[in-house]
Amino acid sequence: MMLTISSHLSRPTVAYGMQRCAALAAVALPMLFAPAQAQSLEGVIRQALVDYPGIKAVNAGVTGAKADIDRANGALMPSLSLNASANKIKESDADQKAMATPWLTWSVPLNGRVRADIHRTEIAAKVAQAKLQVSRDDIALQASEAWLAVVRGQHMVQLAQQNVTEHGLILGDIQKIVAVDAGRSLDLAQAQVRLDAAQTNLTQRQAELQQAQEKLARFTPDARQTAAFGRYPQLPQAVPADAQQALNAMTSPALAQAQAQFEEAQARVDSAKAMHNPTLDLSLGRQHLGAIAGAKTVATATFSLPIYQGGQVDAGVRSAVAQATAAQDTLAETELVVKERVRLAYADLASAQARLKLAAQQRTSGAQLVSGYKEQFRLARRTLLDLLNIQSEYASYQQAEALAQHDVKAAEYRITAALGQLARSYSAQ
């Protein structure tokens, strides 16, 4: 009986080798030709930093903040207006119907209100600029994670396809055996169940890949160009060796934004306090009175000292002080969160690197075990269940290695984004 089994398995062994080479070629060829593709993560990120709607919205906010500075500075300049009125005045010798009065008015900046408002708008522009940098890093990270997810999904689909192929070969061998020995029909059912499970896993991986492609489609219309995702892209700059080095060199936009918001809140306190100060307005006008009295020049000086306004000014100061306190606490919390984010990313990186090293060893050992189990199965020294189990374990080793590869890259990109260097590194290229 052993000779019969060996004779039936000798020819399939050659076919198995050819199919395995074809499967490996299907995995390797996209990787070889990936660099030649015009599609790249660098291009996607650069395009997103210009065209993504969220970036455009924040850019508009920066433009508005700069315009607000011009508005505040305009208060230092005098204003010129033309007042016109129409009326009817009946006197014994005249009938006045219209009057035009050009006015030149200047609010003397002696109370600090204008300067305080200018300072506040300048700080608000810094806040808007910091928010833009935060948004740029966030969009760059989202695009990077979507790209990495497609690479991972493609690798997982390829591994699942290989697993289906291997189980199909095993099923084919069992079918040949059952054709000779009908008593092995239970083995046929067992092999078919494992093949169905492998096909189910392939379907799940294909669905995950499609979901990843849909997420990436937010940033590029070429999310389904499979050849572009044959390998993981390299970061423009290597991440620091450890978390402490990263924290020492950190220039976090989120922290800069929180700092600018605190400074803006302090400027609002100064603006609120300036409302206690008096105002002085100087006006010069030329009244054209027509037939009644000709033209007259009018000069006025208006001095106003706030005495009682129902507690509005004091309430405004208290509100601004409370907001400044809240901004200071937010700044302290942001610093803690940013440092935690960096440390967690480094912890994820260390874990992924350890898992990748172990998974690579397991995958190498698993390949040797699968080869040995197949030879022993042909010599009737291993059962079908042994062969199916080791094939499933080998597939799990391959998948674990692919997931660890993705996690290493994802952690590196999260570290770079947390340090505020992701969008900047791609823009500097």
Coordinates of C-alpha atoms in Angstrom, one line a residue:
M1 CA 0.0 0.0 0.0
M2 CA 2.9 2.3 0.7
L3 CA 4.2 1.8 -2.8
T4 CA 0.8 2.6 -4.2
I5 CA 0.6 5.9 -2.3
S6 CA 4.2 6.9 -3.3
S7 CA 3.5 6.2 -7.0
H8 CA 0.4 8.4 -7.0
L9 CA 2.2 11.2 -5.2
S10 CA 5.4 11.3 -7.3
R11 CA 3.9 13.2 -10.2
P12 CA 1.9 15.7 -8.1
T13 CA 5.1 16.5 -6.3
V14 CA 6.4 18.1 -9.5
A15 CA 3.2 19.9 -10.1
Y16 CA 3.2 21.1 -6.5
G17 CA 6.7 22.6 -7.0
M18 CA 5.7 24.4 -10.1
Q19 CA 2.6 25.8 -8.5
R20 CA 4.5 26.9 -5.4
C21 CA 7.1 28.7 -7.7
A22 CA 4.2 30.4 -9.5
A23 CA 2.7 31.6 -6.1
L24 CA 6.1 32.9 -5.0
A25 CA 6.5 34.7 -8.3
A26 CA 3.1 36.3 -7.9
V27 CA 4.2 37.7 -4.5
A28 CA 7.7 38.8 -5.6
L29 CA 7.0 40.5 -9.0
P30 CA 4.8 43.3 -7.6
M31 CA 7.6 44.0 -5.1
L32 CA 10.3 44.1 -7.8
F33 CA 8.4 46.6 -10.0
A34 CA 6.9 48.7 -7.1
P35 CA 9.6 51.4 -7.3
A36 CA 9.0 52.0 -11.0
Q37 CA 5.4 53.1 -10.3
A38 CA 4.6 56.8 -10.4
Q39 CA 2.2 56.3 -7.5
S40 CA 4.0 56.9 -4.2
L41 CA 3.1 57.7 -0.6
E42 CA 5.3 60.9 -0.9
G43 CA 3.2 62.1 -3.8
V44 CA -0.1 61.3 -2.1
I45 CA 0.9 63.2 1.1
R46 CA 2.2 66.2 -0.8
Q47 CA -1.0 66.4 -2.8
A48 CA -3.2 66.0 0.3
L49 CA -1.3 68.8 2.1
V50 CA -2.4 71.1 -0.8
D51 CA -5.8 69.8 -1.9
Y52 CA -7.4 68.1 1.0
P53 CA -10.5 70.0 2.1
G54 CA -9.6 70.0 5.8
I55 CA -6.2 71.6 4.9
K56 CA -8.0 74.2 2.8
A57 CA -10.4 75.1 5.6
V58 CA -7.6 75.6 8.1
N59 CA -5.6 77.7 5.5
A60 CA -8.7 79.9 5.2
G61 CA -8.6 80.4 8.9
V62 CA -5.0 81.5 8.8
T63 CA -5.9 84.0 6.0
G64 CA -8.7 85.3 8.2
A65 CA -6.5 85.7 11.2
K66 CA -4.0 87.7 9.2
A67 CA -6.8 89.9 7.9
D68 CA -7.9 90.5 11.5
I69 CA -4.4 91.9 12.3
D70 CA -4.9 94.4 9.5
R71 CA -8.3 95.3 10.9
A72 CA -6.8 95.9 14.4
N73 CA -4.0 98.0 13.0
G74 CA -6.5 100.1 11.1
A75 CA -7.8 101.4 14.4
L76 CA -4.6 103.5 14.8
M77 CA -5.4 105.5 11.7
P78 CA -7.9 108.3 11.4
S79 CA -11.2 107.7 9.6
L80 CA -12.8 110.0 6.9
S81 CA -16.5 109.9 6.3
L82 CA -19.1 112.0 4.5
N83 CA -22.4 112.7 6.2
A84 CA -25.3 114.0 4.1
S85 CA -28.8 115.0 5.2
A86 CA -31.8 116.5 3.5
N87 CA -34.4 118.7 5.2
K88 CA -36.5 121.7 4.7
I89 CA -36.0 124.8 6.8
K90 CA -38.3 127.7 6.2
E91 CA -37.1 131.2 7.0
S92 CA -37.8 134.6 5.8
D93 CA -34.9 134.6 3.3
A94 CA -33.8 131.0 2.7
D95 CA -35.1 127.5 1.9
Q96 CA -32.4 124.9 3.0
K97 CA -32.9 121.4 1.4
A98 CA -29.6 119.6 1.7
M99 CA -26.4 119.6 3.9
A100 CA -23.1 117.7 3.4
T101 CA -20.5 117.3 6.1
P102 CA -17.2 115.5 5.6
W103 CA -15.7 114.3 8.9
L104 CA -12.2 113.4 9.8
T105 CA -12.2 111.4 13.1
W106 CA -9.2 110.0 15.1
S107 CA -9.5 108.0 18.2
V108 CA -6.3 108.8 20.2
P109 CA -4.7 105.5 21.2
L110 CA -4.0 106.6 24.8
N111 CA -5.9 104.0 26.6
G112 CA -4.2 100.8 25.4
R113 CA -7.3 99.3 23.9
V114 CA -6.0 99.4 20.3
R115 CA -2.6 98.0 21.2
A116 CA -4.2 95.2 23.3
D117 CA -6.4 94.3 20.4
I118 CA -3.5 94.3 17.9
H119 CA -1.5 92.0 20.3
R120 CA -4.5 89.7 20.7
T121 CA -4.9 89.4 16.9
E122 CA -1.2 88.7 16.4
I123 CA -1.4 85.9 18.9
A124 CA -4.6 84.6 17.3
A125 CA -2.7 84.4 14.0
K126 CA 0.0 82.3 15.8
V127 CA -2.8 80.0 17.0
A128 CA -4.2 79.6 13.5
Q129 CA -0.7 78.8 12.1
A130 CA -0.1 76.2 14.8
K131 CA -3.5 74.7 14.1
L132 CA -2.5 74.5 10.4
Q133 CA 0.6 72.5 11.3
V134 CA -1.4 70.2 13.6
S135 CA -3.8 69.6 10.8
R136 CA -1.0 69.0 8.3
D137 CA 0.6 66.3 10.5
D138 CA -2.8 64.8 11.2
I139 CA -3.7 64.5 7.5
A140 CA -0.2 63.2 6.7
L141 CA -0.6 60.6 9.3
Q142 CA -4.1 59.6 8.1
A143 CA -2.8 59.2 4.6
S144 CA 0.2 57.2 5.8
E145 CA -1.8 54.9 7.9
A146 CA -4.3 54.3 5.0
W147 CA -1.4 53.6 2.6
L148 CA 0.2 51.2 5.1
A149 CA -3.1 49.4 5.6
V150 CA -3.4 48.8 1.9
V151 CA 0.1 47.4 1.8
R152 CA -0.7 45.1 4.8
G153 CA -4.0 44.1 3.2
Q154 CA -2.3 43.2 0.0
H155 CA 0.3 41.1 1.8
M156 CA -2.4 39.4 3.8
V157 CA -4.4 38.6 0.7
Q158 CA -1.3 37.1 -1.0
L159 CA -0.6 34.9 2.0
A160 CA -4.2 33.8 2.2
Q161 CA -4.1 32.9 -1.5
Q162 CA -0.9 30.9 -0.9
N163 CA -2.7 29.1 2.0
V164 CA -5.6 28.2 -0.3
T165 CA -3.3 26.9 -2.9
E166 CA -1.4 24.7 -0.4
H167 CA -4.7 23.3 1.0
G168 CA -5.9 22.7 -2.6
L169 CA -2.8 20.7 -3.4
I170 CA -3.3 18.6 -0.2
L171 CA -6.9 18.0 -1.2
G172 CA -5.7 17.0 -4.7
D173 CA -3.3 14.4 -3.2
I174 CA -6.0 13.0 -1.0
Q175 CA -8.4 12.7 -3.9
K176 CA -5.8 10.6 -5.7
I177 CA -5.4 8.5 -2.6
V178 CA -9.2 8.0 -2.2
A179 CA -9.4 7.0 -5.8
V180 CA -7.2 4.0 -4.9
D181 CA -8.3 3.5 -1.3
A182 CA -12.0 4.3 -0.7
G183 CA -11.5 3.8 3.0
R184 CA -9.7 7.1 3.2
S185 CA -12.9 9.1 2.3
L186 CA -13.0 10.6 5.8
D187 CA -9.6 12.2 5.0
L188 CA -11.1 13.7 1.9
A189 CA -13.9 15.4 3.9
Q190 CA -11.3 16.6 6.5
A191 CA -9.1 18.2 3.7
Q192 CA -12.2 19.8 2.1
V193 CA -13.2 21.4 5.5
R194 CA -9.7 22.9 5.9
L195 CA -9.8 24.2 2.3
D196 CA -13.1 25.8 2.9
A197 CA -11.7 27.5 6.0
A198 CA -8.8 28.8 4.1
Q199 CA -11.1 30.2 1.4
T200 CA -13.2 31.9 4.1
N201 CA -10.1 33.5 5.5
L202 CA -9.2 34.6 1.9
T203 CA -12.6 36.2 1.6
Q204 CA -12.2 38.1 4.9
R205 CA -8.7 39.3 3.9
Q206 CA -10.0 40.5 0.5
A207 CA -12.8 42.5 2.3
E208 CA -10.2 44.0 4.6
L209 CA -8.1 45.1 1.6
Q210 CA -11.1 46.6 0.0
Q211 CA -12.0 48.6 3.1
A212 CA -8.4 49.8 3.3
Q213 CA -8.5 50.9 -0.3
E214 CA -11.7 52.8 0.3
K215 CA -10.0 54.7 3.2
L216 CA -7.0 55.5 1.0
A217 CA -9.3 56.7 -1.8
R218 CA -10.0 59.8 0.3
F219 CA -6.5 60.9 -0.5
T220 CA -5.8 59.5 -4.0
P221 CA -7.9 58.1 -6.8
D222 CA -5.3 55.4 -7.5
A223 CA -5.9 53.4 -4.3
R224 CA -6.4 50.2 -6.3
Q225 CA -3.1 50.2 -8.3
T226 CA -1.8 47.0 -6.7
A227 CA 1.7 47.3 -8.0
A228 CA 2.3 50.5 -6.1
F229 CA 1.8 48.7 -2.7
G230 CA 4.3 45.9 -3.1
R231 CA 6.5 47.0 -0.2
Y232 CA 6.4 49.4 2.8
P233 CA 7.7 52.9 2.0
Q234 CA 10.6 54.3 3.9
L235 CA 10.3 57.4 6.1
P236 CA 12.3 60.5 4.8
Q237 CA 14.0 60.7 8.2
A238 CA 14.8 57.9 10.7
V239 CA 13.1 58.1 14.0
P240 CA 15.2 58.8 17.1
A241 CA 16.7 55.7 18.9
D242 CA 14.5 56.0 22.0
A243 CA 11.7 58.0 23.5
Q244 CA 14.0 60.2 25.6
Q245 CA 15.9 61.4 22.5
A246 CA 12.7 62.0 20.8
L247 CA 11.3 64.1 23.6
N248 CA 14.5 66.1 23.8
A249 CA 14.2 67.0 20.1
M250 CA 10.4 67.3 20.0
T251 CA 8.8 70.3 18.3
S252 CA 5.2 69.3 18.7
P253 CA 2.7 71.5 16.8
A254 CA 0.0 70.5 19.3
L255 CA 2.1 71.8 22.1
A256 CA 2.8 75.0 20.1
Q257 CA -0.9 75.5 19.5
A258 CA -1.8 75.1 23.2
Q259 CA 1.0 77.6 24.1
A260 CA -0.3 80.1 21.5
Q261 CA -3.9 79.6 22.8
F262 CA -2.7 80.4 26.4
E263 CA -0.9 83.5 25.1
E264 CA -4.1 84.6 23.3
A265 CA -6.1 84.1 26.4
Q266 CA -3.7 86.3 28.3
A267 CA -4.0 89.0 25.6
R268 CA -7.8 88.8 26.0
V269 CA -7.3 89.6 29.6
D270 CA -5.4 92.7 28.7
S271 CA -8.0 93.7 26.2
A272 CA -10.8 93.3 28.8
K273 CA -8.9 95.4 31.4
A274 CA -8.3 98.1 28.8
M275 CA -12.1 98.7 28.7
H276 CA -11.7 100.5 32.1
N277 CA -9.6 103.2 30.4
P278 CA -11.0 106.5 29.1
T279 CA -11.2 107.3 25.4
L280 CA -10.4 110.5 23.5
D281 CA -11.8 111.1 20.1
L282 CA -10.8 114.1 17.9
S283 CA -13.1 115.1 15.0
L284 CA -12.8 117.8 12.3
G285 CA -15.7 118.5 10.0
R286 CA -16.7 121.0 7.3
Q287 CA -20.4 121.7 7.2
H288 CA -21.8 123.0 3.9
L289 CA -25.1 124.7 4.9
G290 CA -26.0 126.2 1.6
A291 CA -28.1 129.3 1.6
I292 CA -28.5 129.5 5.3
A293 CA -25.0 130.1 6.5
G294 CA -22.6 128.9 3.8
A295 CA -19.8 126.6 5.1
K296 CA -18.6 126.2 8.6
T297 CA -15.6 124.3 10.1
V298 CA -16.5 122.2 13.2
A299 CA -13.8 120.8 15.5
T300 CA -14.7 118.6 18.5
A301 CA -12.9 116.7 21.2
T302 CA -14.8 114.0 23.0
F303 CA -13.4 112.6 26.3
S304 CA -15.2 109.6 27.8
L305 CA -14.4 108.0 31.2
P306 CA -16.3 104.8 32.0
I307 CA -17.8 105.1 35.5
Y308 CA -20.6 102.6 35.7
Q309 CA -21.7 100.1 33.0
G310 CA -23.7 97.7 35.0
G311 CA -20.7 95.5 35.9
Q312 CA -20.1 94.5 32.2
V313 CA -16.4 95.4 32.2
D314 CA -15.6 93.7 35.5
A315 CA -17.5 90.6 34.3
G316 CA -15.6 90.6 31.0
V317 CA -12.3 90.7 32.9
R318 CA -13.4 87.8 35.2
S319 CA -14.4 85.8 32.1
A320 CA -11.1 86.5 30.4
V321 CA -9.1 85.5 33.5
A322 CA -11.1 82.3 33.8
Q323 CA -10.4 81.5 30.1
A324 CA -6.7 82.2 30.6
T325 CA -6.7 79.8 33.6
A326 CA -8.4 77.1 31.5
A327 CA -5.9 77.7 28.6
Q328 CA -3.0 77.3 31.1
D329 CA -4.4 74.0 32.4
T330 CA -5.0 72.8 28.8
L331 CA -1.4 73.6 28.0
A332 CA -0.2 71.5 30.9
E333 CA -2.5 68.6 29.9
T334 CA -1.4 68.9 26.2
E335 CA 2.2 68.5 27.3
L336 CA 1.4 65.4 29.2
V337 CA -0.7 63.9 26.4
V338 CA 2.0 64.7 23.8
K339 CA 4.7 63.0 25.9
E340 CA 2.4 60.0 26.5
R341 CA 1.7 59.7 22.8
V342 CA 5.4 59.6 22.0
R343 CA 6.2 57.0 24.8
L344 CA 3.2 54.8 23.8
A345 CA 4.4 54.9 20.1
Y346 CA 7.9 53.8 21.2
A347 CA 6.4 51.0 23.3
D348 CA 4.3 49.9 20.3
L349 CA 7.5 50.0 18.1
A350 CA 9.5 47.9 20.6
S351 CA 6.7 45.3 20.9
A352 CA 6.2 45.1 17.1
Q353 CA 10.0 44.7 16.5
A354 CA 10.1 41.9 19.0
R355 CA 7.1 40.2 17.5
L356 CA 8.6 40.6 14.0
K357 CA 11.8 38.9 15.0
L358 CA 10.0 36.0 16.6
A359 CA 7.5 35.7 13.8
A360 CA 10.4 35.6 11.2
Q361 CA 12.0 32.7 13.2
Q362 CA 8.7 30.9 13.4
R363 CA 8.0 31.3 9.7
T364 CA 11.4 29.9 8.8
S365 CA 11.0 26.9 11.1
G366 CA 7.4 26.5 9.9
A367 CA 8.5 26.2 6.3
Q368 CA 11.0 23.5 7.2
L369 CA 8.3 21.7 9.2
V370 CA 5.8 21.8 6.4
S371 CA 8.3 20.4 4.0
G372 CA 9.3 17.6 6.4
Y373 CA 5.7 16.7 7.3
K374 CA 4.9 16.4 3.6
E375 CA 7.7 14.0 3.0
Q376 CA 6.7 12.0 6.1
F377 CA 3.1 12.0 5.0
R378 CA 4.1 10.5 1.7
L379 CA 5.9 7.8 3.6
A380 CA 2.9 7.2 5.8
R381 CA 4.7 8.4 8.9
R382 CA 2.4 11.4 9.4
T383 CA -1.3 11.5 9.4
L384 CA -3.4 13.9 7.3
L385 CA -4.4 15.8 10.4
D386 CA -0.7 16.3 11.3
L387 CA -0.1 17.8 7.8
L388 CA -3.2 20.0 7.9
N389 CA -2.3 21.3 11.3
I390 CA 1.2 22.2 10.5
Q391 CA 0.1 23.9 7.3
S392 CA -2.4 26.0 9.3
E393 CA 0.3 26.9 11.8
Y394 CA 2.7 27.9 9.1
A395 CA 0.0 30.2 7.6
S396 CA -0.5 31.8 11.0
Y397 CA 3.3 32.4 11.3
Q398 CA 3.3 34.1 7.9
Q399 CA 0.4 36.3 8.8
A400 CA 1.9 37.2 12.2
E401 CA 5.1 38.3 10.4
A402 CA 3.1 40.4 8.0
L403 CA 1.1 42.0 10.8
A404 CA 4.3 42.7 12.7
Q405 CA 5.9 44.3 9.7
H406 CA 3.0 46.6 9.4
D407 CA 3.0 47.5 13.1
V408 CA 6.7 48.4 13.0
K409 CA 6.1 50.8 10.1
A410 CA 2.9 52.2 11.6
A411 CA 4.6 52.9 14.9
E412 CA 7.5 54.8 13.2
Y413 CA 5.0 57.0 11.3
R414 CA 3.1 57.7 14.5
I415 CA 6.3 58.7 16.3
T416 CA 7.3 61.0 13.5
A417 CA 3.8 62.6 13.5
A418 CA 3.8 63.0 17.3
L419 CA 7.1 64.8 17.1
G420 CA 5.6 67.2 14.6
Q421 CA 8.0 66.2 11.8
L422 CA 5.9 64.0 9.4
A423 CA 4.3 66.7 7.2
R424 CA 7.5 68.8 7.4
S425 CA 9.7 66.0 6.3
Y426 CA 7.7 65.4 3.2
S427 CA 7.4 69.1 2.4
A428 CA 11.2 69.6 2.8
Q429 CA 12.0 67.0 0.1

